[in-house]
Amino acid sequence: MKNKSNDFKINSTIDDAFSMLEKGVYRAIETYSNVHRGTGHFSRVTTHLYEQAREIILKHLGFSKSEYVVIFCTPYRAELLKSQLASADYNSVSGKDFGLALGVRAVAVTKKALSNVIPFHTGGGTARLMAPDWIVWESAPDKFEAGTPAVINIIAFARAILIAEKYGRDVFLNYQPENITVNEILYHDDFEDLSGIQLLEKLKKVRFGNQIEVPTKEGLKPFVNLDYAASTPTFKPVWDVVRRVWQQSEETQQEIIPEVKSICAGFFDAPLVDYDFVFTSNTTEAINIAADNFCRKNEPDCEPVVITTLIEHSSNDLPWRMVPNGSLLRLKADKNGFFDLDQLEKHLSDYNRDRLFGKKQIGLVAVSGASNVLGTFNDLKEISRIVHKYGVRLLVDAAQLVAHRKINMAEWDIDYLAFSGHKVYAPFGSGALVVKKGLLSSDTAELERICSSGEENIAGIAALGKALLLLHRIGFKQIVAEEQKLTTRLIQALKQVPGIFIHGITDTDSKEFNKRGGVVIFHFKGTVSSNIAKKLALQGGIGVRYGCHCSHILVKHLLGVGPKLEKFQRFIVTLFPRLQLPGVVRVSLGIGTTDEEIDTFIEVLKEIANKAAKKSVRNADSNKSLVLPAKEVKNQIDEFVGAATSAVFYS
């Protein structure tokens, strides 16, 4: 006779395990930002959680932190890494081992074994510093974690390990799901009857991180997230999809994949009969896959040439440098980030029509749809017309475009498009390469490995689909109007800050202004950008980015860094790897940004720029007792980070 009491205890334990997992991940999403290089409280918390996850993995495997380093990979990238290692030098663990399809592999490798391993995917944070003709690589593990990793999934994985150590390794494997339909998971939410501005206003209220208070010099204040270009926060309807999918049967999970492909096809005007959808972990992985595919398709008697531009993120530059026997051409760009289309056509005619360079032939043009530095939207339709006139393929890095402008792949005749979910309010480790049918490699086994790797992260795919549905329901007419209003407010206010230099289009009344998005960079002459960014966090609880933003060539060009200084920087960085180099402060907006957040930012920035905090109204003599010393605030921030980490992993 079946023991019902025992079954109840088992089910109760499993329910407790999932409840603990959801609670921990929820806390991580509340303070989510991109890892590393950010100055805000949220970036510090997320980075600490991410690095803490490595330590949890090492402890679980019984390895020493002094001898091993953990590298987080997708299943596909894990195989590429392990192929360069001896079996005795590594061990790995997977989310699937615990019954959770997170798309995460943690590979623990001996540090000495990594010294001879070359980066198998490049871009994102893999380079410490780069110039047009050289690269200084980061050290491990960053050198092998190209692009933004599946941060939330990795945190969830580490949390699941801790739970499994308490309740048993099979605690998630034994779960018996109560299935709900794919239609209910993806298309139903608390706001399903709303669209347009009404939906947008509701989503702002359920944006994760909304009204989280953080310590500043003037006490606790709501965190101001102005770092959307690095990674976007998410909304409750997207999180609801993720937690539901984690607890569905494998059959239901598999049904999600074709449905999200259908959603993507409609969103990008990329009919399923004409385009393939390959799910990846991020834009960087997607472009690396495209670059690997490009290598395989090259003719034996051809020396392949790829055209990129001055404005590219390293993820759309470094992979093309790795093409065997290939070369790279970069289009010039003006000070606003618009690249030279006359130069593009001349290169194409010289190489492909007139064959002035012998075996060298342009096979691909790879451009950003929007700059992550200047916020510029280039004319993809016109670029495509020129490119295809000469029988060349077009790849678009759409990481900074998808959430902000409508994309019409079929109409614009785009061959490849790469993007990330974490840039479109779905930071759960999924992205995609959308490619015309017939362009991917004929190596069926390799393609299957790539596809199965991306499709392991079912919840991430579902989150991506849900986020695109929400953007579609708001409508790009409304999204563009909202972001243009916010960007206008930001730039007009920045112009009133003394001593500031704003890059890119600043005339809010010009015809070109609608060709820029809510990414704005600036610097103060004689002031290090990292100091400005850190003061914004310390004084106002404001999260921004500083540095070169993985677009080293462009930022150095904007700052007037010539070849001699560039070589000197290379020398200095080699000697002192942690040294901060000159850069710019970046403020970036999204549909979750409010007028009040921009006003707070401007108010604090003016105080910093004027160096007159003691004379301002907010810090008048009568309020001096309310202003805390910087050291005390830093201690409070450390406590905030520690408490947030404990709430995620140990509560």
XYZ file of C-alpha atoms in Angstrom:
651
model
C 0.000 0.000 0.000
C 1.296 3.441 -1.013
C 2.424 5.645 1.862
C 0.469 8.891 1.347
C 2.155 10.517 4.317
C 5.570 9.917 2.770
C 4.378 11.275 -0.605
C 3.107 14.380 1.148
C 6.461 14.926 2.819
C 8.300 14.520 -0.507
C 5.987 16.933 -2.324
C 6.170 19.385 0.549
C 9.972 19.289 0.442
C 9.978 19.855 -3.328
C 7.565 22.763 -2.976
C 9.820 24.252 -0.307
C 12.823 23.853 -2.606
C 11.157 25.660 -5.513
C 9.862 28.329 -3.166
C 13.393 28.928 -1.871
C 14.761 29.035 -5.411
C 12.141 31.531 -6.575
C 12.605 33.693 -3.501
C 16.369 33.877 -3.977
C 16.159 34.631 -7.699
C 13.455 37.233 -7.105
C 15.828 39.036 -4.734
C 18.595 38.870 -7.352
C 16.322 40.388 -10.008
C 15.343 43.227 -7.685
C 18.907 44.534 -7.730
C 19.937 43.240 -11.155
C 22.449 45.072 -13.314
C 25.229 44.005 -15.631
C 28.342 42.555 -14.026
C 31.614 44.474 -13.719
C 32.527 47.980 -14.771
C 29.398 49.578 -13.298
C 29.514 52.011 -10.390
C 25.980 51.834 -9.075
C 24.809 49.838 -6.072
C 22.970 47.323 -8.288
C 26.036 46.612 -10.392
C 28.050 45.998 -7.247
C 25.427 43.604 -5.875
C 25.093 41.655 -9.125
C 28.858 41.421 -9.568
C 29.236 40.169 -5.986
C 26.489 37.585 -6.486
C 28.080 36.444 -9.718
C 31.517 36.015 -8.165
C 29.978 34.378 -5.093
C 28.402 31.825 -7.443
C 31.903 30.792 -8.549
C 32.886 30.154 -4.943
C 29.731 28.103 -4.327
C 30.569 25.951 -7.363
C 34.167 25.430 -6.231
C 33.083 24.494 -2.727
C 30.480 22.081 -4.126
C 33.142 20.395 -6.258
C 35.645 20.383 -3.409
C 38.235 22.488 -5.231
C 40.540 25.181 -3.894
C 40.064 28.786 -5.002
C 43.843 29.189 -5.083
C 44.255 26.406 -7.656
C 41.035 26.484 -9.707
C 38.933 29.068 -11.479
C 35.301 28.607 -12.539
C 34.318 29.617 -16.061
C 30.615 29.907 -16.821
C 29.617 28.736 -20.292
C 26.730 27.658 -22.432
C 26.785 23.914 -23.209
C 28.297 24.651 -26.632
C 31.000 26.945 -25.319
C 31.811 24.476 -22.544
C 32.628 21.855 -25.174
C 34.866 24.331 -27.024
C 36.720 25.075 -23.787
C 37.104 21.463 -22.713
C 38.425 20.488 -26.165
C 41.551 22.565 -25.386
C 42.112 20.973 -21.966
C 43.360 17.667 -20.639
C 40.617 15.756 -18.812
C 42.634 15.840 -15.593
C 42.650 19.650 -15.588
C 38.946 20.328 -15.252
C 35.616 19.214 -13.881
C 32.206 20.561 -14.770
C 28.705 20.675 -13.393
C 25.438 21.517 -15.134
C 22.050 22.868 -14.194
C 20.608 19.774 -15.886
C 22.384 17.629 -13.304
C 19.919 19.061 -10.783
C 16.835 18.973 -13.001
C 16.912 22.646 -14.002
C 17.242 23.573 -17.680
C 19.122 26.845 -17.194
C 21.509 26.552 -20.133
C 24.479 26.861 -17.772
C 27.722 24.903 -17.502
C 30.251 25.689 -14.783
C 33.702 24.447 -15.758
C 36.270 24.440 -12.942
C 39.746 24.543 -14.488
C 43.205 24.511 -12.934
C 44.694 27.980 -13.331
C 47.956 26.684 -14.747
C 46.097 24.794 -17.497
C 44.549 28.009 -18.822
C 47.836 29.711 -19.609
C 48.000 28.193 -23.099
C 44.278 28.273 -23.887
C 43.206 30.783 -26.525
C 39.792 32.479 -26.386
C 37.360 30.326 -28.344
C 34.775 33.121 -28.565
C 35.790 36.778 -28.464
C 34.117 40.117 -27.800
C 32.420 41.673 -24.816
C 34.726 41.643 -21.816
C 37.365 39.287 -23.242
C 39.700 42.180 -24.126
C 41.267 44.489 -21.560
C 42.319 46.983 -24.221
C 42.266 46.925 -28.014
C 43.376 48.992 -30.985
C 42.793 48.480 -34.709
C 45.768 46.125 -34.965
C 46.396 44.670 -31.486
C 44.608 43.231 -28.444
C 45.481 42.974 -24.764
C 43.396 40.075 -23.467
C 41.778 39.982 -20.049
C 42.919 37.314 -17.620
C 40.806 34.272 -16.754
C 37.920 33.875 -16.235
C 36.854 37.037 -18.151
C 38.996 36.038 -21.130
C 36.702 33.039 -21.687
C 33.303 34.549 -20.854
C 32.523 36.483 -24.023
C 29.627 38.906 -23.760
C 27.188 39.326 -20.913
C 26.773 35.919 -19.251
C 23.469 34.424 -18.142
C 23.905 36.175 -14.806
C 20.484 35.460 -13.292
C 20.563 31.834 -14.469
C 24.025 31.397 -12.960
C 22.861 32.854 -9.659
C 19.825 30.533 -9.813
C 22.145 27.593 -10.477
C 24.318 28.397 -7.443
C 21.205 28.844 -5.298
C 19.850 25.492 -6.519
C 23.092 23.767 -5.544
C 22.821 25.114 -1.999
C 19.184 23.950 -1.824
C 20.087 20.512 -3.200
C 22.838 20.164 -0.620
C 20.174 20.699 2.024
C 17.284 18.629 0.608
C 19.081 16.126 -1.622
C 20.524 16.220 -5.132
C 17.279 14.965 -6.714
C 14.971 17.485 -5.069
C 14.206 19.298 -8.348
C 14.370 16.129 -10.449
C 11.476 14.559 -8.516
C 9.069 17.421 -9.156
C 5.696 16.437 -10.665
C 4.460 19.460 -12.632
C 0.887 20.572 -13.044
C 1.025 21.460 -16.693
C -0.424 24.656 -18.086
C -0.577 25.470 -21.772
C 2.058 27.373 -23.687
C -0.629 29.857 -24.659
C -1.387 30.562 -20.990
C 2.305 30.890 -20.124
C 3.191 33.334 -22.888
C 0.058 35.292 -23.701
C -1.731 35.750 -20.392
C -0.640 38.233 -17.723
C -2.045 40.747 -15.255
C -2.238 43.422 -17.961
C -3.339 41.374 -20.969
C -6.184 43.769 -21.797
C -3.860 46.775 -21.962
C -1.702 48.155 -24.762
C 0.051 51.362 -25.759
C 0.671 54.032 -23.126
C -1.649 52.316 -20.612
C 0.468 49.151 -20.691
C 3.692 51.163 -20.552
C 2.601 53.044 -17.431
C 1.580 49.797 -15.700
C 4.896 48.143 -16.562
C 6.844 51.056 -15.099
C 5.130 50.387 -11.796
C 6.108 46.698 -11.829
C 9.667 47.235 -13.042
C 12.079 45.288 -10.863
C 14.274 47.580 -8.799
C 11.563 50.225 -8.674
C 11.801 52.118 -5.365
C 14.580 49.944 -3.900
C 16.341 52.270 -1.464
C 20.128 52.426 -1.266
C 22.555 54.229 1.066
C 23.921 57.603 -0.069
C 25.644 60.574 1.589
C 22.201 61.948 2.409
C 20.691 58.755 3.707
C 18.555 56.151 1.979
C 17.284 57.074 -1.494
C 15.505 55.187 -4.292
C 18.080 53.725 -6.671
C 18.194 55.518 -10.039
C 18.947 53.081 -12.856
C 20.443 54.918 -15.848
C 22.334 51.916 -17.206
C 19.898 50.344 -19.676
C 22.469 50.014 -22.476
C 24.498 47.637 -20.299
C 21.529 45.498 -19.282
C 17.850 46.162 -18.806
C 15.777 45.472 -15.709
C 12.792 43.231 -16.203
C 9.065 43.451 -15.478
C 6.825 41.225 -13.385
C 5.021 39.582 -16.367
C 8.390 38.402 -17.723
C 9.471 36.985 -14.353
C 6.110 35.223 -14.004
C 6.823 33.415 -17.273
C 10.265 32.297 -16.097
C 9.153 30.832 -12.781
C 6.245 29.025 -14.463
C 8.435 27.495 -17.151
C 10.942 26.168 -14.614
C 8.196 23.973 -13.187
C 6.696 22.631 -16.409
C 7.124 19.206 -17.938
C 9.769 18.706 -20.591
C 7.007 18.252 -23.165
C 5.478 21.655 -22.397
C 8.900 23.280 -22.300
C 9.739 21.961 -25.749
C 6.498 23.381 -27.140
C 7.675 26.843 -26.095
C 10.571 26.866 -28.575
C 8.582 26.906 -31.851
C 6.082 29.345 -30.342
C 8.807 31.846 -29.448
C 10.323 31.416 -32.908
C 6.934 32.387 -34.302
C 6.829 35.430 -31.987
C 10.307 36.467 -33.163
C 9.358 35.977 -36.809
C 6.474 38.406 -36.448
C 8.422 40.875 -34.351
C 11.334 41.120 -36.814
C 9.382 40.698 -40.066
C 11.395 37.525 -40.662
C 8.999 34.823 -41.963
C 9.762 31.307 -40.762
C 9.773 30.047 -44.357
C 12.695 32.382 -45.116
C 14.656 32.613 -41.862
C 16.194 30.290 -39.289
C 16.225 31.198 -35.589
C 19.176 29.935 -33.565
C 18.895 30.666 -29.851
C 22.145 31.647 -28.146
C 23.150 33.065 -24.774
C 23.765 36.598 -26.032
C 24.651 38.772 -29.034
C 28.350 37.988 -28.689
C 27.842 34.249 -28.982
C 25.522 34.788 -31.959
C 28.123 36.862 -33.831
C 30.887 34.357 -33.031
C 28.721 31.576 -34.467
C 28.159 33.675 -37.586
C 31.909 34.330 -37.849
C 32.719 30.615 -37.503
C 30.133 29.879 -40.167
C 31.617 32.548 -42.435
C 35.022 30.850 -42.156
C 33.615 27.509 -43.296
C 31.937 28.990 -46.352
C 35.027 30.710 -47.748
C 36.291 29.498 -51.111
C 39.809 27.969 -51.111
C 41.184 30.477 -53.629
C 39.628 33.501 -51.891
C 41.155 35.680 -49.170
C 38.048 36.821 -47.274
C 37.524 40.445 -46.296
C 34.961 41.681 -43.765
C 33.854 45.294 -43.471
C 32.934 46.692 -40.066
C 32.905 50.282 -38.816
C 34.627 52.608 -36.389
C 31.616 52.550 -34.029
C 31.495 48.805 -33.382
C 31.306 47.112 -30.018
C 34.163 44.630 -29.617
C 31.665 41.797 -30.084
C 31.263 42.883 -33.702
C 34.977 43.459 -34.218
C 37.072 40.808 -32.479
C 35.297 37.736 -33.968
C 36.048 38.999 -37.478
C 39.726 39.442 -36.656
C 39.873 35.706 -35.987
C 38.834 34.707 -39.531
C 41.711 32.570 -40.897
C 43.599 34.228 -43.746
C 41.115 37.093 -43.564
C 41.357 40.852 -43.244
C 39.217 43.595 -41.809
C 38.239 46.990 -43.177
C 36.661 49.653 -40.948
C 34.422 52.362 -42.315
C 35.020 55.864 -41.020
C 32.319 57.550 -38.986
C 31.597 61.198 -38.235
C 31.504 62.677 -34.728
C 27.834 61.692 -34.379
C 28.437 58.029 -35.257
C 27.117 57.930 -38.827
C 29.438 55.897 -41.002
C 30.565 56.780 -44.494
C 28.342 55.070 -47.079
C 30.400 56.453 -49.975
C 33.428 54.724 -48.510
C 31.387 51.522 -48.158
C 30.443 51.559 -51.835
C 33.993 52.331 -52.934
C 35.392 49.392 -50.962
C 32.777 47.084 -52.448
C 33.403 48.219 -56.010
C 37.203 48.119 -55.626
C 37.305 44.639 -54.091
C 34.366 42.830 -55.674
C 33.565 44.533 -58.979
C 36.955 45.754 -60.163
C 39.027 43.103 -58.339
C 41.787 45.598 -57.573
C 43.087 43.451 -54.718
C 43.394 40.075 -56.423
C 42.154 37.185 -54.325
C 40.929 39.500 -51.594
C 37.155 39.694 -51.812
C 34.578 41.189 -49.461
C 32.206 38.490 -48.269
C 30.374 40.232 -45.453
C 29.523 43.654 -44.072
C 28.925 43.575 -40.293
C 27.506 46.748 -38.739
C 25.785 47.901 -35.566
C 22.148 48.821 -35.888
C 22.667 51.278 -33.038
C 25.804 52.491 -31.289
C 26.210 51.583 -27.623
C 28.321 54.744 -27.223
C 26.711 57.493 -29.308
C 23.178 56.118 -29.505
C 23.214 56.490 -33.296
C 20.790 54.614 -35.560
C 22.332 54.138 -39.000
C 20.192 53.613 -42.122
C 20.119 49.826 -42.413
C 17.810 49.798 -45.434
C 20.209 51.954 -47.456
C 23.244 50.044 -46.216
C 21.608 46.791 -47.267
C 20.825 48.170 -50.736
C 24.470 49.098 -51.298
C 25.813 45.831 -49.863
C 23.568 43.560 -51.911
C 24.275 45.526 -55.080
C 27.702 43.880 -54.980
C 26.544 40.396 -53.993
C 27.686 40.689 -50.376
C 25.882 39.580 -47.199
C 24.849 41.923 -44.373
C 25.051 41.145 -40.651
C 23.482 43.505 -38.125
C 24.514 43.649 -34.481
C 21.090 44.604 -33.123
C 21.898 44.450 -29.404
C 21.171 48.168 -28.929
C 18.429 48.347 -31.558
C 15.799 45.703 -30.822
C 14.214 47.388 -27.786
C 14.153 50.852 -29.334
C 13.238 50.734 -33.040
C 11.176 48.527 -35.357
C 13.242 46.111 -37.440
C 12.013 44.871 -40.820
C 14.399 42.098 -41.828
C 12.606 40.977 -44.983
C 11.924 44.500 -46.260
C 15.488 45.651 -45.517
C 16.972 42.389 -46.836
C 19.095 41.680 -43.739
C 20.941 38.355 -43.941
C 22.035 37.934 -40.309
C 20.746 39.625 -37.165
C 22.128 39.088 -33.653
C 20.575 40.292 -30.400
C 20.313 39.607 -26.643
C 17.353 39.188 -24.330
C 19.093 41.076 -21.525
C 18.920 44.232 -23.675
C 15.151 43.845 -24.163
C 13.929 43.439 -20.562
C 14.509 39.667 -20.446
C 17.800 39.162 -18.533
C 17.575 35.384 -18.358
C 20.450 34.308 -20.573
C 18.901 33.987 -24.020
C 19.535 35.740 -27.316
C 19.379 34.722 -30.945
C 20.969 34.657 -34.361
C 18.326 35.194 -37.039
C 19.653 34.151 -40.429
C 18.348 33.612 -43.936
C 17.782 29.966 -44.729
C 20.671 28.308 -46.510
C 23.369 30.573 -45.081
C 24.319 28.440 -42.088
C 27.002 25.774 -42.334
C 26.157 22.440 -43.900
C 27.854 20.702 -40.939
C 24.633 19.249 -39.546
C 26.163 17.815 -36.373
C 27.803 21.129 -35.465
C 24.595 23.049 -36.095
C 22.642 20.628 -33.926
C 25.119 21.143 -31.067
C 24.733 24.911 -31.356
C 20.936 24.762 -31.475
C 20.562 22.293 -28.611
C 22.889 24.439 -26.489
C 20.748 27.549 -26.841
C 17.497 25.644 -26.534
C 18.456 24.140 -23.179
C 17.593 27.489 -21.587
C 13.844 27.174 -22.120
C 12.872 29.737 -19.487
C 15.243 32.271 -21.024
C 13.686 31.694 -24.437
C 10.198 32.072 -22.960
C 11.226 35.296 -21.197
C 12.573 36.639 -24.473
C 9.316 35.798 -26.232
C 7.246 37.432 -23.498
C 9.360 40.602 -23.543
C 8.953 40.932 -27.309
C 5.192 40.459 -26.961
C 5.058 43.261 -24.384
C 7.087 45.587 -26.617
C 4.776 44.779 -29.515
C 1.710 45.527 -27.401
C 3.144 48.881 -26.333
C 4.003 49.604 -29.966
C 7.132 51.213 -31.357
C 5.343 54.447 -32.117
C 4.760 54.827 -28.381
C 8.228 53.523 -27.433
C 9.992 55.963 -29.766
C 7.869 58.881 -28.550
C 8.583 58.027 -24.895
C 12.324 57.597 -25.366
C 12.643 60.717 -27.531
C 10.874 62.723 -24.816
C 13.210 61.353 -22.145
C 16.340 61.842 -24.275
C 15.346 65.424 -25.079
C 14.848 66.139 -21.390
C 18.231 64.597 -20.569
C 20.280 66.390 -23.226
C 18.678 69.783 -22.704
C 19.393 69.514 -18.985
C 22.966 68.290 -19.543
C 23.672 71.384 -21.612
C 23.100 73.447 -18.489
C 25.804 71.627 -16.528
C 29.002 73.711 -16.419
C 32.200 72.259 -17.870
C 30.558 69.282 -19.559
C 31.270 68.005 -23.076
C 28.469 65.920 -24.600
C 29.277 63.658 -27.546
C 26.946 62.833 -30.413
C 23.855 64.667 -31.617
C 22.892 67.365 -29.121
C 20.558 69.578 -31.161
C 17.167 68.333 -30.023
C 15.429 70.386 -32.744
C 17.461 68.983 -35.651
C 16.166 66.484 -38.192
C 18.938 64.099 -37.184
C 17.785 63.924 -33.581
C 15.255 61.182 -34.344
C 18.209 59.082 -35.503
C 19.641 58.855 -32.007
C 18.435 56.900 -29.007
C 18.685 57.318 -25.265
C 22.403 56.551 -24.966
C 24.344 59.685 -24.026
C 28.054 59.954 -23.210
C 29.945 62.895 -21.766
C 33.147 63.894 -20.026
C 34.598 66.801 -18.066
C 37.976 68.109 -19.157
C 40.601 67.254 -16.559
C 38.287 64.948 -14.603
C 38.533 61.151 -14.705
C 35.205 59.648 -15.769
C 35.379 56.903 -13.151
C 35.412 59.543 -10.402
C 32.268 61.183 -11.795
C 30.468 57.851 -12.006
C 31.449 56.866 -8.465
C 30.329 60.214 -7.058
C 26.952 59.836 -8.773
C 26.489 56.550 -6.913
C 27.797 57.864 -3.607
C 25.845 61.121 -3.573
C 22.653 60.207 -5.399
C 22.313 56.431 -5.572
C 22.653 56.634 -9.358
C 23.874 53.776 -11.532
C 25.741 54.599 -14.769
C 28.770 53.228 -16.651
C 32.187 54.680 -17.350
C 35.171 53.752 -19.488
C 35.383 52.647 -23.106
C 32.219 50.473 -23.044
C 33.832 47.664 -25.091
C 34.135 50.178 -27.959
C 37.756 51.116 -27.379
C 38.521 52.237 -30.935
C 35.588 54.654 -31.060
C 36.017 56.122 -27.569
C 39.734 56.698 -28.075
C 38.916 58.370 -31.397
C 36.361 60.653 -29.713
C 38.843 61.582 -26.977
C 41.646 62.256 -29.455
C 43.913 59.423 -28.330
C 46.530 59.142 -31.087
C 48.742 56.184 -32.059
C 51.621 57.176 -29.744
C 49.438 57.549 -26.670
C 47.618 54.345 -27.638
C 50.910 52.423 -27.633
C 51.835 53.952 -24.287
C 48.453 52.847 -22.857
C 49.158 49.333 -24.077
C 52.478 49.337 -22.259
C 50.938 50.700 -19.044
C 48.004 48.257 -19.080
C 50.403 45.355 -19.551
C 52.377 46.428 -16.488
C 49.401 47.484 -14.367
C 46.342 45.442 -15.452
C 43.928 47.077 -12.974
C 44.817 50.664 -13.868
C 41.825 52.807 -14.901
C 42.293 54.454 -18.299
C 40.516 57.600 -19.538
C 37.022 57.114 -20.841
C 33.564 58.620 -20.830
C 30.520 58.474 -18.578
C 27.508 56.834 -20.202
C 23.893 57.452 -19.254
C 21.362 55.185 -20.949
C 17.581 55.184 -20.848
C 14.761 52.768 -21.536
C 11.001 52.493 -21.275
C 11.310 52.037 -17.510
C 13.027 55.412 -17.041
C 11.067 58.247 -15.455
C 11.298 62.036 -15.684
C 12.023 62.140 -11.954
C 15.071 59.874 -12.351
C 16.535 62.170 -15.001
C 15.904 65.219 -12.817
C 17.620 63.562 -9.840
C 20.624 62.686 -11.993
C 20.971 66.244 -13.311
C 20.660 67.729 -9.834
C 23.451 65.528 -8.452
C 25.646 65.975 -11.531
C 25.421 69.760 -11.228
C 26.570 69.534 -7.609
C 29.543 67.431 -8.670
C 30.398 69.675 -11.597
C 30.220 72.840 -9.557
C 32.264 71.367 -6.727
C 29.923 73.320 -4.492
C 28.000 70.740 -2.506
C 28.456 72.729 0.728
C 26.884 75.809 -0.827
C 23.879 74.097 -2.380
C 20.412 74.263 -0.903
C 20.362 70.535 -0.279
C 23.546 70.765 1.793
C 22.957 74.091 3.499
C 24.440 74.711 6.963
C 21.187 73.690 8.621
C 21.434 70.286 6.936
C 25.124 69.595 7.510
C 24.332 66.993 10.114
C 22.420 65.002 7.459
C 25.438 64.653 5.159
C 27.468 61.534 5.950
C 31.220 61.206 5.416
C 32.179 59.309 2.256
C 33.915 56.551 4.228
C 30.797 55.875 6.279
C 28.637 55.736 3.141
C 31.049 53.305 1.516
C 30.791 51.092 4.585
C 27.002 51.242 4.373
C 27.139 50.309 0.694
C 29.352 47.327 1.551
C 26.749 46.285 4.139
C 23.977 46.741 1.548
C 25.837 44.486 -0.908
C 26.463 41.884 1.797
C 22.837 41.870 2.940
C 21.585 41.543 -0.646
C 23.929 38.611 -1.274
C 22.822 36.863 1.909
C 19.148 37.336 0.983
C 19.718 35.669 -2.392
C 21.812 32.685 -1.359
C 21.134 32.008 2.295
C 17.712 33.240 3.399
